Short mmCIF file of C-alpha atoms in Angstrom, two decimals:
data_model
loop_
_atom_site.label_atom_id
_atom_site.label_comp_id
_atom_site.label_asym_id
_atom_site.label_seq_id
_atom_site.Cartn_x
_atom_site.Cartn_y
_atom_site.Cartn_z
CA ALA C 1 -17.84 -56.52 -47.70
CA TYR C 2 -17.99 -60.29 -47.23
CA LYS C 3 -21.46 -60.58 -48.73
CA GLU C 4 -20.33 -58.49 -51.69
CA ARG C 5 -17.08 -60.45 -52.18
CA ASP C 6 -18.08 -61.61 -55.66
CA LYS C 7 -18.85 -58.00 -56.71
CA THR C 8 -15.78 -56.23 -55.33
CA ARG C 9 -14.71 -53.28 -57.46
CA SER C 10 -11.21 -53.26 -58.93
CA VAL C 11 -10.31 -50.06 -57.06
CA ASN C 12 -10.67 -51.89 -53.75
CA PHE C 13 -8.08 -54.46 -54.81
CA VAL C 14 -5.79 -51.71 -56.08
CA THR C 15 -5.92 -49.94 -52.71
CA GLU C 16 -5.02 -53.14 -50.87
CA TYR C 17 -2.14 -53.84 -53.23
CA GLN C 18 -0.83 -50.29 -52.77
CA GLN C 19 -0.87 -50.60 -48.99
CA HIS C 20 0.89 -53.97 -49.20
CA PHE C 21 3.61 -52.58 -51.46
CA LEU C 22 4.11 -49.29 -49.61
CA ASN C 23 3.58 -50.34 -45.99
CA GLY C 24 3.84 -54.12 -45.97
CA GLN C 25 0.19 -54.44 -44.98
CA ALA C 26 -1.08 -58.02 -45.21
CA ILE C 27 -3.76 -58.87 -47.76
CA PRO C 28 -5.10 -62.30 -46.79
CA GLY C 29 -8.40 -61.69 -48.59
CA ILE C 30 -11.94 -61.13 -47.37
CA GLN C 31 -12.67 -64.84 -46.93
CA TYR C 32 -9.83 -65.24 -44.41
CA GLU C 33 -10.56 -61.91 -42.69
CA TYR C 34 -14.22 -62.79 -42.20
CA GLN C 35 -13.42 -66.23 -40.81
CA PHE C 36 -10.78 -64.72 -38.49
CA TYR C 37 -13.38 -62.27 -37.21
CA LEU C 38 -15.91 -65.02 -36.50
CA GLU C 39 -13.36 -67.11 -34.64
CA ASN C 40 -12.00 -64.30 -32.46
CA ILE C 41 -14.62 -61.63 -31.83
CA ASN C 42 -16.21 -63.47 -28.91
CA LYS C 43 -12.84 -64.07 -27.26
CA ILE C 44 -12.44 -60.36 -26.46
CA THR C 45 -13.41 -59.66 -22.85
CA LEU C 46 -14.64 -56.52 -21.12
CA GLU C 47 -11.53 -56.55 -18.92
CA GLN C 48 -9.30 -56.50 -22.00
CA LEU C 49 -11.16 -53.52 -23.46
CA ASN C 50 -10.95 -51.60 -20.19
CA ALA C 51 -7.23 -52.35 -19.89
CA MET C 52 -6.64 -51.12 -23.43
CA ALA C 53 -8.57 -47.92 -22.72
CA ALA C 54 -6.50 -47.27 -19.59
CA ARG C 55 -3.28 -47.83 -21.51
CA PHE C 56 -4.08 -45.57 -24.44
CA ILE C 57 -6.12 -42.86 -22.70
CA SER C 58 -4.29 -41.26 -19.80
CA ASP C 59 -3.12 -37.87 -18.56
CA GLN C 60 0.41 -38.69 -19.69
CA ASN C 61 -0.22 -38.75 -23.44
CA ARG C 62 -2.74 -35.97 -23.80
CA SER C 63 -2.56 -32.91 -26.05
CA ILE C 64 -4.97 -30.06 -25.46
CA VAL C 65 -5.72 -27.68 -28.32
CA VAL C 66 -7.78 -24.54 -27.79
CA GLU C 67 -8.97 -22.57 -30.81
CA ALA C 68 -10.57 -19.16 -30.78
CA PRO C 69 -10.94 -16.08 -33.01
CA ASP C 70 -8.06 -13.60 -33.00
CA ASN C 71 -10.23 -10.98 -31.35
CA GLU C 72 -10.70 -13.21 -28.29
CA LYS C 73 -7.13 -14.40 -27.78
CA ASP C 74 -6.76 -12.30 -24.62
CA LYS C 75 -9.65 -14.21 -23.05
CA LEU C 76 -8.14 -17.68 -23.51
CA PRO C 77 -7.64 -19.76 -20.34
CA THR C 78 -4.17 -20.52 -19.02
CA GLU C 79 -2.73 -24.01 -18.87
CA ALA C 80 -3.39 -24.16 -15.13
CA ILE C 81 -7.03 -23.19 -15.58
CA LEU C 82 -7.50 -25.81 -18.29
CA LEU C 83 -6.00 -28.55 -16.14
CA GLY C 84 -8.18 -27.42 -13.27
CA TRP C 85 -11.30 -27.72 -15.40
CA ILE C 86 -10.33 -31.21 -16.48
CA ALA C 87 -9.61 -32.30 -12.91
CA GLU C 88 -12.92 -30.91 -11.70
CA ALA C 89 -14.85 -32.60 -14.49
CA GLY C 90 -13.22 -35.91 -13.59
CA LYS C 91 -14.47 -35.89 -10.01
CA ASN C 92 -17.40 -38.00 -8.83
CA ILE C 93 -17.93 -39.76 -12.14
CA THR C 94 -20.38 -42.60 -11.68
CA PRO C 95 -19.99 -45.84 -13.65
CA TYR C 96 -21.77 -45.89 -16.98
CA VAL C 97 -25.15 -47.62 -16.91
CA ASP C 98 -26.28 -49.00 -20.24
CA ASN C 99 -29.74 -47.73 -21.15
CA VAL C 100 -31.13 -50.46 -23.35
CA SER C 101 -34.83 -50.98 -23.97
CA THR C 102 -36.17 -54.50 -24.29
CA LYS C 103 -39.33 -53.33 -26.03
CA PRO C 104 -39.81 -53.97 -29.75
CA LEU C 105 -39.49 -51.05 -32.14
CA ILE C 106 -43.22 -51.30 -32.88
CA GLU C 107 -45.34 -53.01 -30.23
CA LYS C 108 -48.54 -53.19 -32.27
CA ILE C 109 -47.99 -54.11 -35.91
CA PRO C 110 -50.31 -51.99 -38.09
CA GLU C 111 -53.01 -53.59 -40.19
CA ALA C 112 -51.77 -54.12 -43.73
CA GLY C 113 -53.24 -51.95 -46.47
CA ASN C 114 -54.54 -53.36 -49.72
CA ILE C 115 -52.83 -53.01 -53.08
CA THR C 116 -55.31 -51.49 -55.52
CA ASN C 117 -53.14 -51.64 -58.63
CA GLU C 118 -49.96 -53.40 -59.76
CA THR C 119 -48.17 -52.97 -63.09
CA LEU C 120 -44.83 -54.14 -64.48
CA ASP C 121 -42.84 -52.10 -66.99
CA GLU C 122 -40.98 -54.88 -68.77
CA LYS C 123 -38.55 -52.50 -70.48
CA THR C 124 -37.20 -50.99 -67.26
CA GLY C 125 -38.06 -53.85 -64.91
CA VAL C 126 -39.94 -51.48 -62.60
CA THR C 127 -43.04 -52.70 -60.77
CA THR C 128 -45.49 -50.01 -59.64
CA LEU C 129 -47.72 -50.71 -56.65
CA THR C 130 -50.56 -48.41 -55.63
CA PHE C 131 -52.03 -48.82 -52.15
CA GLU C 132 -55.52 -47.97 -51.02
CA ASN C 133 -54.20 -45.07 -48.93
CA GLY C 134 -52.78 -43.45 -52.09
CA VAL C 135 -49.12 -44.33 -51.49
CA THR C 136 -47.18 -45.43 -54.59
CA ALA C 137 -44.17 -47.74 -54.55
CA LEU C 138 -41.77 -48.08 -57.49
CA LEU C 139 -39.73 -51.29 -57.24
CA LYS C 140 -36.70 -52.32 -59.28
CA PRO C 141 -35.00 -55.56 -58.21
CA THR C 142 -31.37 -55.87 -59.33
CA ASN C 143 -28.41 -58.21 -58.89
CA PHE C 144 -25.79 -55.45 -58.87
CA LYS C 145 -25.21 -55.81 -55.11
CA ASN C 146 -25.95 -58.80 -52.90
CA ASP C 147 -26.62 -56.92 -49.68
CA GLN C 148 -28.03 -53.54 -50.67
CA ILE C 149 -31.50 -52.05 -51.01
CA LEU C 150 -31.72 -48.29 -51.61
CA ILE C 151 -34.86 -46.52 -50.39
CA THR C 152 -36.26 -43.06 -51.05
CA GLY C 153 -39.66 -41.49 -50.64
CA TYR C 154 -41.02 -38.04 -51.39
CA GLY C 155 -44.13 -35.93 -51.24
CA PHE C 156 -44.52 -32.37 -52.51
CA GLY C 157 -44.68 -29.40 -50.16
CA GLY C 158 -41.47 -28.78 -48.26
CA THR C 159 -40.58 -25.52 -46.58
CA SER C 160 -42.26 -23.65 -49.44
CA LEU C 161 -45.49 -24.15 -47.46
CA ALA C 162 -44.09 -22.55 -44.30
CA SER C 163 -45.05 -18.95 -43.64
CA ASP C 164 -42.25 -16.40 -43.58
CA ALA C 165 -42.63 -16.17 -39.81
CA ASP C 166 -42.26 -19.93 -39.36
CA PHE C 167 -39.68 -20.63 -42.06
CA THR C 168 -36.65 -20.70 -39.76
CA ALA C 169 -38.35 -23.17 -37.43
CA ALA C 170 -39.42 -25.27 -40.42
CA SER C 171 -35.89 -25.35 -41.82
CA LEU C 172 -34.65 -26.95 -38.59
CA ALA C 173 -37.31 -29.66 -38.48
CA THR C 174 -35.54 -32.75 -39.76
CA SER C 175 -32.15 -31.93 -38.23
CA VAL C 176 -33.87 -31.91 -34.84
CA VAL C 177 -36.51 -34.62 -35.23
CA GLY C 178 -34.10 -36.88 -37.12
CA ASN C 179 -31.78 -36.90 -34.09
CA SER C 180 -34.40 -37.17 -31.35
CA GLY C 181 -35.26 -40.85 -31.52
CA LEU C 182 -38.69 -42.29 -32.28
CA GLY C 183 -41.75 -43.05 -30.20
CA GLU C 184 -40.71 -44.10 -26.69
CA PHE C 185 -37.04 -44.40 -27.60
CA ASN C 186 -34.54 -41.58 -27.37
CA GLN C 187 -31.73 -41.41 -29.90
CA ILE C 188 -29.28 -43.46 -27.81
CA GLN C 189 -31.85 -46.19 -27.18
CA LEU C 190 -32.80 -46.24 -30.85
CA GLN C 191 -29.18 -46.57 -31.95
CA LYS C 192 -28.67 -49.46 -29.54
CA MET C 193 -31.79 -51.19 -30.87
CA LEU C 194 -30.37 -50.93 -34.37
CA THR C 195 -26.94 -52.27 -33.39
CA GLY C 196 -26.03 -55.21 -35.59
CA LYS C 197 -28.49 -54.19 -38.28
CA ASN C 198 -27.45 -52.77 -41.63
CA VAL C 199 -30.07 -50.06 -41.92
CA ASN C 200 -30.13 -46.29 -42.24
CA ILE C 201 -33.23 -44.13 -42.75
CA SER C 202 -33.28 -40.34 -42.48
CA PRO C 203 -36.18 -37.92 -42.97
CA TYR C 204 -35.66 -34.69 -44.90
CA ILE C 205 -37.59 -31.55 -45.72
CA SER C 206 -36.25 -29.56 -48.67
CA GLU C 207 -37.64 -26.43 -50.27
CA TYR C 208 -40.28 -28.20 -52.34
CA THR C 209 -40.47 -31.79 -51.05
CA GLN C 210 -40.32 -33.83 -47.88
CA GLY C 211 -39.46 -37.48 -47.58
CA PHE C 212 -36.87 -40.09 -46.69
CA SER C 213 -33.61 -41.49 -47.95
CA GLY C 214 -31.63 -44.47 -46.80
CA ASN C 215 -30.64 -48.05 -47.36
CA ALA C 216 -30.85 -51.48 -45.79
CA ALA C 217 -29.57 -54.98 -46.18
CA PRO C 218 -32.28 -57.34 -47.48
CA ALA C 219 -32.51 -58.97 -44.04
CA ASP C 220 -33.19 -55.56 -42.46
CA LEU C 221 -35.72 -54.17 -44.93
CA GLY C 222 -38.52 -54.72 -42.41
CA THR C 223 -36.70 -52.57 -39.86
CA ALA C 224 -36.15 -49.82 -42.44
CA LEU C 225 -39.86 -49.75 -43.24
CA GLN C 226 -40.72 -49.71 -39.53
CA LEU C 227 -38.52 -46.63 -39.11
CA ILE C 228 -40.34 -44.90 -41.97
CA TYR C 229 -43.68 -45.83 -40.40
CA LEU C 230 -42.61 -44.37 -37.04
CA TYR C 231 -41.24 -41.17 -38.61
CA PHE C 232 -44.77 -40.65 -39.96
CA THR C 233 -46.74 -41.76 -36.91
CA GLU C 234 -44.54 -41.32 -33.82
CA PRO C 235 -41.87 -38.64 -34.30
CA ARG C 236 -40.26 -37.64 -31.04
CA LYS C 237 -39.73 -34.19 -29.54
CA ASP C 238 -36.54 -34.04 -27.47
CA ASN C 239 -35.87 -30.71 -25.76
CA ASP C 240 -32.27 -31.64 -24.95
CA ILE C 241 -31.55 -32.29 -28.63
CA TRP C 242 -33.24 -29.01 -29.50
CA GLN C 243 -31.13 -27.02 -27.05
CA SER C 244 -27.92 -28.71 -28.21
CA ASN C 245 -28.74 -28.06 -31.86
CA MET C 246 -29.55 -24.40 -31.21
CA SER C 247 -26.39 -23.84 -29.15
CA GLN C 248 -24.17 -25.32 -31.84
CA THR C 249 -25.91 -23.34 -34.59
CA ARG C 250 -25.64 -20.06 -32.67
CA ALA C 251 -21.93 -20.61 -32.04
CA ALA C 252 -21.33 -21.29 -35.73
CA LEU C 253 -23.26 -18.18 -36.78
CA ILE C 254 -21.50 -15.86 -34.35
CA ASN C 255 -18.08 -16.51 -35.88
CA ARG C 256 -19.19 -17.15 -39.44
CA ASN C 257 -18.31 -13.68 -40.71
CA LEU C 258 -14.66 -14.18 -39.73
CA ASP C 259 -14.08 -16.65 -42.57
CA PRO C 260 -13.65 -14.86 -45.95
CA ALA C 261 -14.67 -17.96 -47.93
CA ARG C 262 -17.93 -18.30 -45.99
CA VAL C 263 -18.65 -14.59 -46.24
CA PHE C 264 -18.20 -14.86 -50.00
CA GLN C 265 -20.44 -17.92 -50.33
CA ASP C 266 -23.10 -16.27 -48.16
CA THR C 267 -22.94 -13.23 -50.43
CA VAL C 268 -23.26 -15.44 -53.51
CA ALA C 269 -26.39 -17.04 -52.04
CA ALA C 270 -27.84 -13.65 -51.16
CA VAL C 271 -27.23 -12.10 -54.57
CA LEU C 272 -28.50 -15.13 -56.50
CA SER C 273 -31.75 -15.10 -54.50
CA LYS C 274 -32.21 -11.33 -54.71
CA TYR C 275 -31.60 -11.26 -50.95
CA ASN C 276 -34.52 -13.52 -50.11
CA PHE C 277 -33.97 -14.54 -46.49
CA ARG C 278 -35.06 -18.12 -47.23
CA SER C 279 -31.90 -18.67 -49.27
CA MET C 280 -29.58 -16.88 -46.88
CA VAL C 281 -27.79 -18.05 -43.75
CA PRO C 282 -30.00 -17.01 -40.81
CA THR C 283 -28.92 -14.35 -38.37
CA VAL C 284 -28.81 -15.19 -34.67
CA ALA C 285 -31.84 -12.94 -34.21
CA ARG C 286 -33.81 -14.86 -36.82
CA LEU C 287 -32.65 -18.19 -35.39
CA ASN C 288 -33.99 -17.13 -32.00
CA THR C 289 -37.51 -16.79 -33.44
CA ALA C 290 -37.66 -20.58 -33.82
CA THR C 291 -39.10 -22.70 -31.03
CA VAL C 292 -39.10 -26.44 -30.52
CA ASP C 293 -42.91 -26.47 -30.71
CA LYS C 294 -43.01 -24.60 -34.04
CA THR C 295 -40.35 -26.90 -35.46
CA PHE C 296 -42.07 -30.07 -34.28
CA ASP C 297 -45.49 -28.90 -35.47
CA PHE C 298 -44.16 -28.18 -38.96
CA TYR C 299 -42.56 -31.62 -39.12
CA LYS C 300 -45.83 -33.29 -38.11
CA SER C 301 -47.83 -31.29 -40.65
CA SER C 302 -45.35 -32.23 -43.40
CA PHE C 303 -45.78 -35.95 -42.72
CA ALA C 304 -49.41 -35.97 -41.60
CA ASP C 305 -50.74 -37.28 -44.92
CA ALA C 306 -48.85 -39.98 -46.83
CA GLY C 307 -51.47 -40.21 -49.55
CA SER C 308 -49.42 -38.37 -52.16
CA PHE C 309 -46.05 -39.97 -51.29
CA THR C 310 -44.05 -42.03 -53.77
CA PHE C 311 -41.45 -44.51 -52.53
CA THR C 312 -38.72 -46.06 -54.65
CA LEU C 313 -36.80 -49.24 -53.78
CA VAL C 314 -33.86 -50.47 -55.84
CA GLY C 315 -31.65 -53.43 -55.01
CA SER C 316 -31.49 -57.04 -53.95
CA PHE C 317 -35.07 -58.17 -53.36
CA ASP C 318 -37.90 -60.16 -54.88
CA VAL C 319 -41.02 -58.10 -55.50
CA GLN C 320 -43.49 -60.76 -54.42
CA SER C 321 -41.52 -61.53 -51.27
CA ILE C 322 -41.44 -57.94 -49.99
CA LYS C 323 -45.04 -57.03 -50.86
CA PRO C 324 -46.37 -58.06 -47.41
CA LEU C 325 -43.84 -55.76 -45.71
CA LEU C 326 -44.78 -52.88 -48.01
CA GLN C 327 -48.48 -53.45 -47.37
CA THR C 328 -47.90 -53.48 -43.61
CA TYR C 329 -45.72 -50.40 -43.26
CA LEU C 330 -46.44 -48.26 -46.34
CA GLY C 331 -49.98 -49.34 -47.10
CA SER C 332 -51.03 -48.55 -43.52
CA LEU C 333 -49.62 -45.03 -43.36
CA PRO C 334 -52.13 -42.30 -42.41
CA ALA C 335 -53.61 -40.57 -45.41
CA GLY C 336 -56.41 -38.17 -46.17
CA ASN C 337 -57.89 -36.74 -49.32
CA THR C 338 -55.55 -33.76 -49.49
CA LYS C 339 -53.29 -33.64 -52.53
CA LYS C 340 -50.54 -31.45 -51.17
CA SER C 341 -48.31 -29.61 -53.61
CA PHE C 342 -45.59 -27.00 -53.32
CA LYS C 343 -45.77 -23.24 -53.55
CA ASP C 344 -43.62 -21.64 -56.24
CA LEU C 345 -41.64 -19.05 -54.31
CA ALA C 346 -40.05 -17.66 -57.50
CA ILE C 347 -36.67 -17.26 -55.81
CA ASN C 348 -34.56 -16.70 -58.92
CA PRO C 349 -31.38 -14.76 -59.72
CA PRO C 350 -31.77 -11.13 -60.77
CA THR C 351 -32.04 -10.38 -64.46
CA GLY C 352 -29.58 -8.23 -66.35
CA GLN C 353 -25.90 -7.80 -65.60
CA VAL C 354 -24.86 -7.58 -61.96
CA THR C 355 -21.40 -7.23 -60.40
CA LYS C 356 -20.73 -7.74 -56.69
CA ILE C 357 -17.28 -7.31 -55.13
CA VAL C 358 -16.67 -8.65 -51.61
CA ASN C 359 -13.61 -7.34 -49.76
CA LYS C 360 -12.78 -9.75 -46.95
CA GLY C 361 -9.58 -11.21 -45.55
CA ILE C 362 -5.95 -10.20 -45.87
CA ASP C 363 -4.55 -13.08 -47.94
CA ALA C 364 -3.55 -12.21 -51.50
CA LYS C 365 -6.08 -14.50 -53.15
CA SER C 366 -9.38 -14.04 -54.90
CA SER C 367 -12.37 -16.16 -55.84
CA VAL C 368 -14.51 -15.54 -58.90
CA GLN C 369 -17.94 -16.81 -59.92
CA LEU C 370 -19.66 -15.97 -63.20
CA VAL C 371 -23.30 -17.06 -63.18
CA PHE C 372 -25.51 -17.21 -66.28
CA SER C 373 -29.19 -18.01 -65.67
CA GLY C 374 -32.65 -17.99 -67.17
CA ASP C 375 -35.80 -19.91 -68.04
CA TYR C 376 -35.34 -23.47 -69.22
CA ASP C 377 -37.34 -26.06 -71.15
CA TYR C 378 -36.55 -29.18 -69.13
CA ASN C 379 -36.33 -32.27 -71.33
CA GLU C 380 -33.83 -35.05 -72.00
CA LEU C 381 -32.48 -33.55 -75.24
CA ASN C 382 -31.90 -30.09 -73.76
CA ASN C 383 -30.36 -31.66 -70.67
CA ILE C 384 -27.71 -33.56 -72.60
CA GLN C 385 -26.94 -30.47 -74.69
CA MET C 386 -26.43 -28.56 -71.44
CA ASP C 387 -24.16 -31.34 -70.13
CA ALA C 388 -22.13 -31.18 -73.34
CA LEU C 389 -21.81 -27.39 -73.10
CA GLU C 390 -20.57 -27.75 -69.52
CA GLU C 391 -17.89 -30.26 -70.50
CA VAL C 392 -16.57 -28.57 -73.64
CA LEU C 393 -16.31 -25.20 -71.87
CA ASN C 394 -14.54 -26.88 -68.96
CA ILE C 395 -12.00 -28.36 -71.38
CA LYS C 396 -11.37 -24.99 -72.98
CA LEU C 397 -11.03 -23.13 -69.68
CA ILE C 398 -8.51 -25.64 -68.38
CA GLU C 399 -6.50 -25.14 -71.56
CA ARG C 400 -6.80 -21.34 -71.47
CA LEU C 401 -6.79 -20.36 -67.79
CA ARG C 402 -4.51 -23.03 -66.40
CA GLU C 403 -2.21 -24.03 -69.22
CA GLN C 404 -2.03 -20.89 -71.36
CA GLU C 405 -2.55 -18.09 -68.84
CA SER C 406 -1.04 -20.05 -65.90
CA GLY C 407 -3.48 -18.14 -63.75
CA VAL C 408 -5.50 -20.86 -62.01
CA TYR C 409 -5.07 -24.48 -61.06
CA ALA C 410 -8.56 -25.88 -61.44
CA PRO C 411 -11.31 -23.79 -63.02
CA GLY C 412 -14.74 -25.31 -62.56
CA VAL C 413 -17.82 -25.24 -64.75
CA ARG C 414 -21.18 -26.36 -63.38
CA ALA C 415 -24.49 -26.52 -65.24
CA ARG C 416 -27.67 -26.95 -63.24
CA TYR C 417 -31.19 -27.31 -64.56
CA SER C 418 -34.49 -28.08 -62.87
CA LYS C 419 -38.17 -28.52 -63.58
CA ILE C 420 -39.49 -27.89 -60.07
CA PRO C 421 -40.91 -25.42 -59.18
CA SER C 422 -40.47 -24.15 -62.76
CA GLY C 423 -38.02 -24.68 -65.59
CA ARG C 424 -34.80 -22.83 -64.74
CA TYR C 425 -31.09 -23.17 -65.43
CA SER C 426 -27.89 -21.74 -64.02
CA PHE C 427 -24.45 -22.04 -65.53
CA THR C 428 -21.54 -21.19 -63.24
CA VAL C 429 -17.85 -20.70 -63.98
CA ALA C 430 -15.73 -20.57 -60.82
CA PHE C 431 -12.02 -20.21 -60.18
CA GLY C 432 -9.51 -18.89 -57.67
CA CYS C 433 -6.60 -16.67 -58.64
CA ALA C 434 -4.32 -13.84 -57.55
CA PRO C 435 -6.22 -10.55 -57.10
CA GLU C 436 -4.23 -8.83 -59.84
CA ASN C 437 -5.30 -11.51 -62.34
CA VAL C 438 -9.06 -11.30 -61.82
CA ASP C 439 -9.90 -8.96 -64.70
CA LYS C 440 -7.55 -10.71 -67.13
CA LEU C 441 -8.95 -14.17 -66.37
CA VAL C 442 -12.58 -13.02 -66.45
CA ALA C 443 -11.88 -11.53 -69.89
CA ALA C 444 -10.23 -14.78 -71.00
CA THR C 445 -13.25 -16.76 -69.79
CA LEU C 446 -15.69 -14.55 -71.67
CA ASP C 447 -13.44 -14.78 -74.72
CA GLU C 448 -13.67 -18.59 -74.69
CA ILE C 449 -17.43 -18.37 -74.28
CA GLY C 450 -17.52 -15.97 -77.21
CA LYS C 451 -15.66 -18.48 -79.37
CA LEU C 452 -18.23 -21.15 -78.50
CA LYS C 453 -21.03 -18.78 -79.46
CA LEU C 454 -19.28 -17.91 -82.73
CA LYS C 455 -18.07 -21.31 -83.92
CA GLY C 456 -19.36 -23.97 -81.54
CA ALA C 457 -17.18 -26.54 -79.79
CA ALA C 458 -14.20 -28.21 -81.41
CA LEU C 459 -15.05 -31.62 -82.83
CA THR C 460 -12.29 -33.23 -80.75
CA ASP C 461 -13.81 -31.84 -77.55
CA ILE C 462 -17.23 -33.16 -78.53
CA GLN C 463 -15.73 -36.57 -79.15
CA LYS C 464 -14.11 -36.47 -75.69
CA PHE C 465 -17.47 -35.66 -74.16
CA LYS C 466 -19.25 -38.45 -76.00
CA ALA C 467 -16.58 -41.03 -75.18
CA GLU C 468 -16.60 -40.17 -71.48
CA GLU C 469 -20.39 -40.04 -71.30
CA THR C 470 -20.71 -43.40 -73.03
CA ARG C 471 -18.19 -45.04 -70.69
CA SER C 472 -19.89 -43.49 -67.69
CA ARG C 473 -23.34 -44.64 -68.79
CA GLN C 474 -22.14 -48.21 -69.27
CA VAL C 475 -20.97 -48.25 -65.65
CA GLN C 476 -24.07 -46.46 -64.34
CA LEU C 477 -26.45 -48.98 -65.86
CA ARG C 478 -24.96 -51.56 -63.47
CA GLU C 479 -25.31 -49.41 -60.36
CA ASN C 480 -28.22 -49.20 -57.93
CA TYR C 481 -27.60 -45.51 -57.23
CA PHE C 482 -28.04 -44.62 -60.90
CA TRP C 483 -31.37 -46.43 -61.12
CA MET C 484 -32.55 -44.90 -57.86
CA GLY C 485 -31.92 -41.38 -59.15
CA TYR C 486 -33.32 -42.24 -62.56
CA ILE C 487 -36.58 -43.75 -61.28
CA ALA C 488 -37.26 -41.43 -58.35
CA GLY C 489 -36.17 -38.31 -60.23
CA GLY C 490 -38.20 -39.30 -63.27
CA ALA C 491 -41.32 -39.80 -61.17
CA GLN C 492 -40.87 -36.46 -59.45
CA ASN C 493 -40.36 -34.61 -62.75
CA GLN C 494 -43.00 -36.66 -64.61
CA GLU C 495 -40.47 -37.76 -67.21
CA ASP C 496 -40.72 -40.55 -69.76
CA PRO C 497 -39.75 -43.74 -67.87
CA HIS C 498 -38.16 -45.08 -71.09
CA ARG C 499 -35.93 -42.06 -71.74
CA VAL C 500 -32.84 -44.11 -70.86
CA PHE C 501 -33.33 -46.00 -74.11
CA ASN C 502 -33.11 -42.73 -76.07
CA TYR C 503 -29.58 -42.12 -74.83
CA ASP C 504 -27.75 -43.06 -78.04
CA THR C 505 -30.05 -40.87 -80.14
CA ASN C 506 -29.72 -37.92 -77.78
CA ILE C 507 -25.95 -38.05 -77.48
CA ALA C 508 -25.64 -38.34 -81.26
CA ALA C 509 -27.52 -35.03 -81.47
CA VAL C 510 -24.58 -33.24 -79.81
CA THR C 511 -22.74 -31.59 -82.71
CA VAL C 512 -20.62 -28.53 -83.40
CA ALA C 513 -23.78 -26.72 -84.49
CA SER C 514 -25.78 -27.79 -81.43
CA THR C 515 -23.10 -26.57 -79.02
CA LYS C 516 -23.03 -23.25 -80.84
CA ASP C 517 -26.81 -22.95 -80.49
CA ALA C 518 -26.65 -23.93 -76.81
CA ALA C 519 -23.89 -21.41 -76.07
CA ASN C 520 -25.86 -18.59 -77.70
CA LYS C 521 -29.03 -19.63 -75.88
CA TYR C 522 -27.69 -20.23 -72.38
CA LEU C 523 -24.53 -18.09 -72.29
CA SER C 524 -25.82 -15.01 -74.09
CA GLY C 525 -24.76 -12.77 -71.21
CA SER C 526 -28.10 -10.99 -70.99
CA ASN C 527 -28.39 -12.40 -67.46
CA LEU C 528 -24.84 -12.49 -66.08
CA ILE C 529 -23.81 -12.09 -62.46
CA LYS C 530 -20.14 -11.55 -61.65
CA LEU C 531 -19.14 -12.17 -58.04
CA VAL C 532 -15.59 -11.59 -56.84
CA LEU C 533 -13.87 -12.03 -53.48
CA MET C 534 -10.95 -9.62 -53.02
CA PRO C 535 -8.69 -8.93 -50.03
CA GLU C 536 -9.63 -6.06 -47.76
CA LYS C 537 -8.30 -2.71 -48.90
CA LYS C 538 -5.36 -1.45 -46.89
#
């Protein structure tokens, strides 16, 4: 906060002023707070901390809460048994011994790779570096934040390349490896090594890509790149982490079907994927087919070849100054000649009209989702027309379902569109209501959609959309997160890097006629899935 003191957002000041007015909380300002911290932090002793812990954590101010499903309430322990467990656990506790490694994160610095090509896009300010191992780096320096560099990296493949037999193990890969430490260091040692550093890097494996996301302060960029290097070259297999992860997941799965909302969402996922197990919550039996070796092997195979990876950095840096770091830790990554891609699994919603009713729970409340879907021509003009359709329908449904029908509090409309693995869209209307109002409100929703298809959106609603989009874009253009998504997403989808400059033209193309065309194209109803959660029948 101190390093960003000249770029503090207004909302932060508003929050402080509110707390001062409501609770009398002091607001001396970040300059004073930072100086106070520097002057006093080293005055705190270990004895003071231990005394505070003893004062606040004792057996005299303790509340014990035990939660369990209704069907196991007869098996709950008594108060005496609980206290006995606690007393037993407190016996023979040895003093904590700090496990800190004095070794460096990387003992042998890798040999830097050469840059084979460097270009600057003067319109976007993005520098593209290509390394001899095939890795690409897209770099956009900004002055939006003083102490922030955002980092992402991706390569194609993901769990789409896992066999059906190994999919469950593959889906667990990054949740396990990402919490197991790196190289010689377990997770606790690694966290201690990173204490005092402003850095966060996490690996991920999604359905069609694998990569990294994170951030770092400029002073800690080298550490962030070292972590990426180690996640490629020295991932760690920790059996204790594996067992803990599996135990927690099993426990969550066993009781999952007791929650009506989760049962409904699991049903939604199943129906929309035509019951493809890859899109469904695993059963305990399927979870048990995964092993730590299968999971670790899939992770290693996903990151064995960095040659087709693209990294994006956005934030407070100078391109020339960070090039040596990039050459050392990205340019040296292992790479072969394989150009890995993804496998199109064709997991799409069913065609035609489908209705699925889920009866679960006893509360008198229902949830409704109407899902329109189909093939989609992914491009910037279609995307903004889809965004406009989402907003104008949302406006109308709030007016109709909440204000006119008084049937729901907050109807939601969500448009999604993608290019990978193939051009597809889904358009979802969701709301909660009383069970007796489901049919009436579904009919009202379809009526509003019918009006859009017949006449297009009201001009006033289009103007609201354009005004909000324009305001939002003005703010986004000064934010690192916008540029990160824009650059990395554009590279992944092979989009025009200058499309941001077409914004005014594209938003001007949103008209009454265009919303009518979009509604007829995307909300025709030829592919419509209606999913409803109702209480159990008595």
